[in-house]
Short mmCIF file of C-alpha atoms in Angstrom, two decimals:
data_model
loop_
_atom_site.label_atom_id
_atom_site.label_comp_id
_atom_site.label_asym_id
_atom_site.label_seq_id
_atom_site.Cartn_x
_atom_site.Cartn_y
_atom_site.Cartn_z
CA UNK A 6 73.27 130.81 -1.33
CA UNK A 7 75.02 134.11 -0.72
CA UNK A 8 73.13 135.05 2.25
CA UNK A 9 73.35 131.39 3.60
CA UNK A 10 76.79 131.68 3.75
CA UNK A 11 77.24 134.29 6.19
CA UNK A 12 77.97 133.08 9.90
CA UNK A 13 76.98 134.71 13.11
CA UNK A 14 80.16 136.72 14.88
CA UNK A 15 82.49 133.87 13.26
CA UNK A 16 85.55 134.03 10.64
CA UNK A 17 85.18 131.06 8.06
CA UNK A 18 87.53 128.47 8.81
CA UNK A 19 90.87 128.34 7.46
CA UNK A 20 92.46 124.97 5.23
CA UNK A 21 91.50 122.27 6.85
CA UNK A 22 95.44 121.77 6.85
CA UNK A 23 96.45 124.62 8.93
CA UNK A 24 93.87 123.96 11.64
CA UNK A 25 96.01 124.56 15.21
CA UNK A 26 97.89 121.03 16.28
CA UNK A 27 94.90 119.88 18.54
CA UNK A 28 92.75 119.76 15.60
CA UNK A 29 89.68 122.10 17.26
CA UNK A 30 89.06 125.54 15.44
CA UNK A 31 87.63 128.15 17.10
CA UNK A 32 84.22 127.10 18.80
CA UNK A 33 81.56 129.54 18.53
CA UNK A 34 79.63 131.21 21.40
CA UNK A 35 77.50 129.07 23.22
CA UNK A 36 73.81 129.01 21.10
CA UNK A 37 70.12 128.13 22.76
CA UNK A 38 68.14 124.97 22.40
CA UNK A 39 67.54 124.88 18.49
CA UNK A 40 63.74 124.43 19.11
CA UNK A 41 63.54 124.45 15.06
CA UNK A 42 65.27 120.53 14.90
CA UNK A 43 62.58 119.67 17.62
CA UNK A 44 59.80 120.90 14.99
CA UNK A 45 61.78 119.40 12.22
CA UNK A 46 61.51 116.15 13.49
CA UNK A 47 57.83 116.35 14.57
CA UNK A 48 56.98 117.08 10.90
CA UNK A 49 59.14 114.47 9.68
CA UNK A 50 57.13 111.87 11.97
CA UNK A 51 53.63 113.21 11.02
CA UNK A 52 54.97 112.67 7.12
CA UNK A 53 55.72 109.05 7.66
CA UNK A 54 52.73 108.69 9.42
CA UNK A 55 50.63 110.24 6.91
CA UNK A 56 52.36 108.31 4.09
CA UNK A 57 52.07 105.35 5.68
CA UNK A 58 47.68 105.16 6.46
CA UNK A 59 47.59 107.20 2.87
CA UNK A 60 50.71 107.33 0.45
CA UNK A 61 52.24 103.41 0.21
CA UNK A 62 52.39 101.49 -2.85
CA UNK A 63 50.34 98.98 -0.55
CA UNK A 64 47.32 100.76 0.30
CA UNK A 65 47.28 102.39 -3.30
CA UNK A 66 46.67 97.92 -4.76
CA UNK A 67 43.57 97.23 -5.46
CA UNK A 68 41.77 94.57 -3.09
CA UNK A 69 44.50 95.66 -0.47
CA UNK A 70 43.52 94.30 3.19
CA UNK A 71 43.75 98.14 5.13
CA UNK A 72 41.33 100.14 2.96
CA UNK A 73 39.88 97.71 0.99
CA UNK A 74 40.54 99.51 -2.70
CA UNK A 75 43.32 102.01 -3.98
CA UNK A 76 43.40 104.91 -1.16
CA UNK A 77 44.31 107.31 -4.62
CA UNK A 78 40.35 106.56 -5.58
CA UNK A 79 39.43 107.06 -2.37
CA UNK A 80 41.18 110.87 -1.27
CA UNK A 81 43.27 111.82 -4.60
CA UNK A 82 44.50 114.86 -3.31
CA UNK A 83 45.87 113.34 0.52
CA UNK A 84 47.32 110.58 -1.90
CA UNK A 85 49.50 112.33 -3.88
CA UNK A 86 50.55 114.80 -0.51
CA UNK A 87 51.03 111.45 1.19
CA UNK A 88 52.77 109.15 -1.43
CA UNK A 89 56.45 111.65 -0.65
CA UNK A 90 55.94 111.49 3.35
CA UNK A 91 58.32 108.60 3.17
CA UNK A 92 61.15 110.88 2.96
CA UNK A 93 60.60 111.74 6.48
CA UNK A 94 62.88 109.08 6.74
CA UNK A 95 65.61 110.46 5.61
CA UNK A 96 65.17 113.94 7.57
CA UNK A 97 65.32 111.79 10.45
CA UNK A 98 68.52 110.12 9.34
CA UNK A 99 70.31 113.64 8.60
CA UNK A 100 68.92 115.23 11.78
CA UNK A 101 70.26 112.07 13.88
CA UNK A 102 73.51 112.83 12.71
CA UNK A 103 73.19 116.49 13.52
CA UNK A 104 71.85 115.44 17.07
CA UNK A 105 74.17 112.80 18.50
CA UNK A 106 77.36 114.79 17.17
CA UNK A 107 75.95 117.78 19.15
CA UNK A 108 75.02 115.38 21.99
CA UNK A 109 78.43 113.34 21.96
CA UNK A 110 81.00 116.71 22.13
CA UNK A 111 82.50 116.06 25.46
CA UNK A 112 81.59 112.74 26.41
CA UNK A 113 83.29 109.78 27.01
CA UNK A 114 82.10 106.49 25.58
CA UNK A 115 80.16 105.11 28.80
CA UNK A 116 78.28 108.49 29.00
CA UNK A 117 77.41 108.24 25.15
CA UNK A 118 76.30 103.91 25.84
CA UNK A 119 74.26 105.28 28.76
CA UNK A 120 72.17 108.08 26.91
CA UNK A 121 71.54 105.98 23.82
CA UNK A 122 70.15 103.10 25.98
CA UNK A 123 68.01 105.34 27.92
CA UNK A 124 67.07 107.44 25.25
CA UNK A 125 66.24 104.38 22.59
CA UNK A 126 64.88 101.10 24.64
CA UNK A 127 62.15 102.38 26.77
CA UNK A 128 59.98 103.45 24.31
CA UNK A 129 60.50 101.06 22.41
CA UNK A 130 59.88 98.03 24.74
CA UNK A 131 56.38 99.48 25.17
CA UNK A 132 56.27 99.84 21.40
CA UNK A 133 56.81 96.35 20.89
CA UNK A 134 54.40 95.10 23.16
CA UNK A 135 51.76 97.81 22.33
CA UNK A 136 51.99 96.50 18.89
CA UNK A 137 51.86 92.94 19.53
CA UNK A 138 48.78 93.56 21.64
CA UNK A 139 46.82 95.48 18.97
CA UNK A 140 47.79 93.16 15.80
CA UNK A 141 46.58 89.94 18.48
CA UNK A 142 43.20 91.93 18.86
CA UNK A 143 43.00 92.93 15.24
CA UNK A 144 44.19 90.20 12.55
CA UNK A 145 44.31 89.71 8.97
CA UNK A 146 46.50 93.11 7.91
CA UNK A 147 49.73 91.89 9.35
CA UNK A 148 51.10 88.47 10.08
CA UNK A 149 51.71 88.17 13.84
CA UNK A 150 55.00 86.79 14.54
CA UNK A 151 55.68 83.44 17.04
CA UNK A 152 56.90 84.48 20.60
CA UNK A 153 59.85 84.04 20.73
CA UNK A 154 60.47 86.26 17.79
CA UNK A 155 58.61 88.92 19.73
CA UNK A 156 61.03 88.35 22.94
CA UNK A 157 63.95 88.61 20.23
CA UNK A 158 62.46 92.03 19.20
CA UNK A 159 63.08 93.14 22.53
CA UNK A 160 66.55 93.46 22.35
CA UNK A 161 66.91 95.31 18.82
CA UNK A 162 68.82 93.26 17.25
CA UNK A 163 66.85 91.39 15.27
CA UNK A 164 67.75 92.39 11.79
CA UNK A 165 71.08 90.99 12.54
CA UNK A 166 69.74 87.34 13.23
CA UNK A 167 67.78 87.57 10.58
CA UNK A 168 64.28 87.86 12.31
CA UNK A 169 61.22 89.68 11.08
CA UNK A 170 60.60 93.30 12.90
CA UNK A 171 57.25 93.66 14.93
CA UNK A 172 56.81 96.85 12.83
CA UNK A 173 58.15 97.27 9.62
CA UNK A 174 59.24 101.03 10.77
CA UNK A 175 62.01 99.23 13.11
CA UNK A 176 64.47 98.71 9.71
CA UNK A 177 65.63 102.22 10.64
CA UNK A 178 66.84 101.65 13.90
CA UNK A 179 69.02 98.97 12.35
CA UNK A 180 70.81 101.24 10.67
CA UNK A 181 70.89 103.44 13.68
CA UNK A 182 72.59 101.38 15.63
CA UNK A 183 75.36 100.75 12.93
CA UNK A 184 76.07 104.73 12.77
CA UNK A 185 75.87 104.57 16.51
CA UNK A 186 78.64 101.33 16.80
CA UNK A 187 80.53 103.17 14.45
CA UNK A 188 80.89 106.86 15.97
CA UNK A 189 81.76 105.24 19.11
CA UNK A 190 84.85 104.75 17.99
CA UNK A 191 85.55 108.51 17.37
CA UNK A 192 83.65 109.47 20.41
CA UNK A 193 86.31 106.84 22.14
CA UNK A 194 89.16 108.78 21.15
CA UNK A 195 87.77 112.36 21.63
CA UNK A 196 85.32 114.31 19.54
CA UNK A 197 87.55 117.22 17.61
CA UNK A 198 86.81 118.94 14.07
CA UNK A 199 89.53 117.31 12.34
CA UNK A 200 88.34 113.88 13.48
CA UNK A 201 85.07 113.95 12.59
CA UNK A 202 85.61 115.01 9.20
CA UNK A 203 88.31 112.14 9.03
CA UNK A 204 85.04 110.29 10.12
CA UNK A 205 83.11 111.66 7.11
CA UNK A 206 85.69 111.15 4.46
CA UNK A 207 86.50 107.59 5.91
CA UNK A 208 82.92 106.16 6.00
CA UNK A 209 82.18 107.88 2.65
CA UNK A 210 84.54 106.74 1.01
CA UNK A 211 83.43 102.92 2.34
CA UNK A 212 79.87 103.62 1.74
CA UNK A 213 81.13 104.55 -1.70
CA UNK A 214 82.89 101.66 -2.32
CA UNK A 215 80.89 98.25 -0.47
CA UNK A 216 78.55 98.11 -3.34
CA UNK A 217 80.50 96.83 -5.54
CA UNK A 218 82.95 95.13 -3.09
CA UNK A 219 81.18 92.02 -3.00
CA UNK A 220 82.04 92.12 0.98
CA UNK A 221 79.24 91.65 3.27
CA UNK A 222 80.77 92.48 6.08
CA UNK A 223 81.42 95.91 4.69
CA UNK A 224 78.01 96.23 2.96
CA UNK A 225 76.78 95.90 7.10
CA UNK A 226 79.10 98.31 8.32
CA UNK A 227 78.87 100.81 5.80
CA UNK A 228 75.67 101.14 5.49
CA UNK A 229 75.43 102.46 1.81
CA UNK A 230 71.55 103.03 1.88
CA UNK A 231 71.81 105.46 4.83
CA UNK A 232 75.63 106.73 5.49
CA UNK A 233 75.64 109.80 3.65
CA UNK A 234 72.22 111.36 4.90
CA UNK A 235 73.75 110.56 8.74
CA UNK A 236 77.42 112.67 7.00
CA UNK A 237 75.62 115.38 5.55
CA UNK A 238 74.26 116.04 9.42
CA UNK A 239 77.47 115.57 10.69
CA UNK A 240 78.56 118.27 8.33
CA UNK A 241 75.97 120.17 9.05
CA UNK A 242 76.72 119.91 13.37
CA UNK A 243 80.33 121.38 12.71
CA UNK A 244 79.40 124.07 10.61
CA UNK A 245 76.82 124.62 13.63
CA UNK A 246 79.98 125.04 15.67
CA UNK A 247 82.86 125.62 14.29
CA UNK A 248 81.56 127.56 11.25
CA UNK A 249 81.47 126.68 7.83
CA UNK A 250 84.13 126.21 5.50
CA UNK A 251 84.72 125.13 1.82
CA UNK A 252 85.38 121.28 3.33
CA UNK A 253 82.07 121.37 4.87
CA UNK A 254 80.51 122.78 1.66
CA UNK A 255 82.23 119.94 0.14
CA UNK A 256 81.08 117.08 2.48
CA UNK A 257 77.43 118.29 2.45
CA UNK A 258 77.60 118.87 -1.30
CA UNK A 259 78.71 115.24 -1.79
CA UNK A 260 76.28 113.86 0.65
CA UNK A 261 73.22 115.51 -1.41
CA UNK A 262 74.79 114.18 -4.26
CA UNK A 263 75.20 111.02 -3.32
CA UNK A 264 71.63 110.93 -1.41
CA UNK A 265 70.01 111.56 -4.63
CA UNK A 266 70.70 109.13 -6.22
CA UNK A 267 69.50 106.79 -3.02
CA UNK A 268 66.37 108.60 -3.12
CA UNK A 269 66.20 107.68 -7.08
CA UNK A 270 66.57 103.84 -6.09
CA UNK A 271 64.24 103.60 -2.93
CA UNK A 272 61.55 105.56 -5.67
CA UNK A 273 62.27 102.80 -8.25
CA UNK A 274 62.65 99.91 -6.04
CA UNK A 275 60.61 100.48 -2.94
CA UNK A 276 57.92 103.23 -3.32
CA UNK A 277 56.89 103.02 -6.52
CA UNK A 278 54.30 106.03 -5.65
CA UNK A 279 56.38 109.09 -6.51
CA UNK A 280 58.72 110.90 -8.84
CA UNK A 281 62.63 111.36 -8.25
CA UNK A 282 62.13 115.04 -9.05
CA UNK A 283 59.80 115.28 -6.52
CA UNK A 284 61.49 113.49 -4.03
CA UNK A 285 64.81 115.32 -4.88
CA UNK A 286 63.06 118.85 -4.55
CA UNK A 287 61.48 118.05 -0.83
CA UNK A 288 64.99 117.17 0.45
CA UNK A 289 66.79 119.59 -1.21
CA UNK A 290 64.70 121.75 0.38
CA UNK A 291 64.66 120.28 3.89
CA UNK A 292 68.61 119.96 3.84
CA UNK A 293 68.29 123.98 3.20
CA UNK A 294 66.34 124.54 6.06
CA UNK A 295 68.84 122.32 8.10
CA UNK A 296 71.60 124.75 6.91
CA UNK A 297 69.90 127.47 8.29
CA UNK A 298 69.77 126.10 11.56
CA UNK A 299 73.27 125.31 11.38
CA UNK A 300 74.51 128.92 10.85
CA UNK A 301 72.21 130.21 13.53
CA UNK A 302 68.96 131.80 11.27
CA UNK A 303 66.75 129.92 13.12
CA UNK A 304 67.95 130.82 16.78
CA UNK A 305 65.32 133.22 17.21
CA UNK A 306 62.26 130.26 17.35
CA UNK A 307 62.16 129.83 20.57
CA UNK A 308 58.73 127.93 20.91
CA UNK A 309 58.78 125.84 24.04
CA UNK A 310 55.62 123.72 23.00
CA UNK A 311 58.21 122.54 20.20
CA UNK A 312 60.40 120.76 22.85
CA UNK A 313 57.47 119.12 23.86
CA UNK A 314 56.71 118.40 20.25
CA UNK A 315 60.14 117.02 19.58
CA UNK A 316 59.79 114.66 22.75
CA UNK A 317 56.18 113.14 20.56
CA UNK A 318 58.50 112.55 17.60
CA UNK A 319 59.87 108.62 18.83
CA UNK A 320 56.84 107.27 20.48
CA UNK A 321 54.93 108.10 17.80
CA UNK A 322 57.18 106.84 15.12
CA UNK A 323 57.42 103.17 16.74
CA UNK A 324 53.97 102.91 17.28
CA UNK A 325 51.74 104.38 14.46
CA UNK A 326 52.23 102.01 11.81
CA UNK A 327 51.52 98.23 11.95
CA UNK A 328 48.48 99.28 14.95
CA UNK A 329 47.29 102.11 12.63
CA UNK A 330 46.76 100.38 9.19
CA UNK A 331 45.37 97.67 11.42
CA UNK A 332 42.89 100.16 12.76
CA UNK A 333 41.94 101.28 9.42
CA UNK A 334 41.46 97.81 8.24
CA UNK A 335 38.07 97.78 10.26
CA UNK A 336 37.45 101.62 10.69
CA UNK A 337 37.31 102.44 7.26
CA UNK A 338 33.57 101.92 6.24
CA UNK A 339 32.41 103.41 9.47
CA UNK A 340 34.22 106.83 9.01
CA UNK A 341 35.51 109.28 6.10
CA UNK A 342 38.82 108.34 4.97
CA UNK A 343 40.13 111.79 5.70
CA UNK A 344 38.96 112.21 9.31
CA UNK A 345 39.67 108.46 9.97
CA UNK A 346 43.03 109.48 8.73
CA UNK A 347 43.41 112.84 11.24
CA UNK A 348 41.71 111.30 14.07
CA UNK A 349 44.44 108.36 13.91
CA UNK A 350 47.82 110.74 13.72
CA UNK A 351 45.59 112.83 16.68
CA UNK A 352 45.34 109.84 18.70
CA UNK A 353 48.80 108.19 18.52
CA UNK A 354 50.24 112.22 19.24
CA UNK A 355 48.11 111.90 22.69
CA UNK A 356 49.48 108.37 23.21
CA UNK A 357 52.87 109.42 22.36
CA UNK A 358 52.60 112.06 24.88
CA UNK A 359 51.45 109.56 27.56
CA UNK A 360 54.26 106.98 26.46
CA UNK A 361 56.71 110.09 26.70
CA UNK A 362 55.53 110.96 30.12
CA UNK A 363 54.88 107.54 32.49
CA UNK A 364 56.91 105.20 29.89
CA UNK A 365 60.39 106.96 28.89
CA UNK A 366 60.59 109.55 31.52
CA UNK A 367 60.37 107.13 34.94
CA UNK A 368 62.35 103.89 32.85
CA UNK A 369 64.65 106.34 31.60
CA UNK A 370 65.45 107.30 35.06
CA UNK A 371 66.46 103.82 36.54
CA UNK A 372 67.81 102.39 33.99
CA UNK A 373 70.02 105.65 33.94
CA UNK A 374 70.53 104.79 37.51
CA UNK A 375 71.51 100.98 37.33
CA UNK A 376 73.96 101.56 34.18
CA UNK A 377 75.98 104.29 36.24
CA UNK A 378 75.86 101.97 39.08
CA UNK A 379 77.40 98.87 37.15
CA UNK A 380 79.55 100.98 35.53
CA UNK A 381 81.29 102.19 38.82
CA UNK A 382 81.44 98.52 39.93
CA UNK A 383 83.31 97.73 37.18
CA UNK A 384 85.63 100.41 37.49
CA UNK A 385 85.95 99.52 41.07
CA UNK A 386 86.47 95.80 40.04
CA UNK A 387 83.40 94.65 41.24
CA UNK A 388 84.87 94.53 44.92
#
């Protein structure tokens, strides 16, 4: 940890209560692109993917409807690799954190509206009706839902009216949208160091405590399953530009904590493929690499393939997994499990890439365009 815990050309931070009156330390020198998150990410998408046509609890039952019998009799070895690729979720989560923080310094709430609708709906509009159209041409894995569930789909929101997703992998965007609704509120008053830790502490403590408050309201807000993996990469941002400091120790040290134990229920509860230790160890170990990119050791990958990669990382993760396992379902006696498996994940990367290029890039663009526009009516007053 000792060598971790050296910055790059910047002092440690002093008490958090002797912080200048505005709140803002001392911002480091302006850093490059952190190509490293952009491979992070990618990696984190091809575990989830891999878990999912390979590692579930599902396609390990015998008799299952994708493979047919237990994929572990099948390809042991990709099994066991596979059965921890669900914590790919969590990177994401954690990295999310790290991302919109960075994005959000600066920006006022319309500006941080406009680049999450632009950067969240386009791809997934075409993931939603890519979907629908393969699990219509390719029944009996997944239950299709009725259309106007579909429609509902469109708007994201259906986990709060209580509607099935499309694709199971849409739960996390749920819980996306709650960290976004809720760092609004600080991005609304002005993004400074002293807030965002306020942030932390605040929605910690809540996530701490709606468990056992037998509030719903604050069980949906808080977000207990996920808050602390989006704090630890809010930590994780600041010490990325402010430096780090014993608070930021703290808040990260907490979050692991904390995460954990989250990790030991979704093992117990949900996966029921892999070991806590196991589970701990990969994120421990991911959350290290994170904190490496925060105090600048990774600044010299420079890759530019990996920004590419990184854009590969969305479309990819809305798309592979309801179409994929469907796919399998009637692939899997005409090819070997593992190249069925590779040629899959190769496939959905070059559609992801296509998505990414004549999907997000031109929608991105107009919608982009229209938002600004209504926006400036409405400051106008719509004369």
């Amino acid at each position: 940890m000792t060598g971790l815990a050296l910055t790059r050309g910047a002092q440690p931070l002093p008490p958090l209560a002797v912080l200048p009156p505005t709140g803002t330390p001392h911002v480091r020198e302006r850093r490059p692109r952190l190509y490293a998150v952009d491979g992070i990410r990618l990696l984190a998408a091809l575990m989830v993917a891999l878990h999912h046509y390979a590692g579930t609890y599902r396609v390990d039952r015998p008799g299952n409807p994708i493979w047919g019998r237990p994929v572990s009799e099948i390809m042991p070895t990709v099994f066991h690799v596979a059965s921890y690729g669900w914590i790919g979720v969590e990177i994401f989560f954690v990295i999310s954190g790290f991302v919109i923080c960075m994005s959000c310094w600066g920006r006022t709430p319309r500006q941080f509206f406009v680049s999450r609708v632009i950067r969240l709906y386009p791809a997934y509009w075409f993931a939603v009706l890519f979907t629908t159209g393969v699990l219509a041409a390719v029944p009996g894995v997944w239950e299709r839902l009725r259309a106007r569930d579909v429609l509902l789909n469109l708007t994201m929101l259906q986990s709060g009216s209580g509607v099935r997703n499309v694709d199971g992998v849409y739960w996390t965007l749920w819980s996306e949208l709650r960290f976004y609704l809720l760092f609004l509120v600080v991005v609304a008053t002005g993004l400074t160091y002293r807030k965002v830790v306020l942030f932390c502490c605040v929605w910690g403590a809540a996530a701490m405590l709606a468990p056992v408050s037998g509030l719903p309201l604050l069980v949906l807000l808080a977000n207990p399953e996920g808050a602390w993996y989006f704090i630890a990469g809010l930590a994780l941002y600041l010490m990325h530009r402010f430096g780090q400091d014993l608070l930021l120790w703290g808040i990260l040290g907490t979050a692991w904590l904390m995460g954990q134990r989250e990790l030991g229920m979704r093992v117990d509860q949900v996966e029921h493929v892999s070991s806590w230790r196991g589970a701990v160890l990969i994120f421990t170990l991911f959350l290290l690499l994170m904190v490496a990119v925060a105090l600048g050791r990774t600044d010299r990958v420079r890759w530019r393939w990996l920004v590419t990669a990184g854009s590969l990382t969305y479309p990819l993760y809305l798309m592979h997994y309801a179409a994929g396992t469907a796919i399998i379902s009637r692939l899997h006696d005409e090819l070997d499990a593992r190249l069925l498996v590779a040629a899959l994940i190769a496939g959905f990367l070059l559609l992801s890439w296509a998505v990414h290029r004549f999907v997000e890039r031109p929608l991105a663009g107009a919608v982009k365009r229209g938002l600004e526009g209504a926006f400036a009516r409405a400051r106008s007053g719509g004369g």
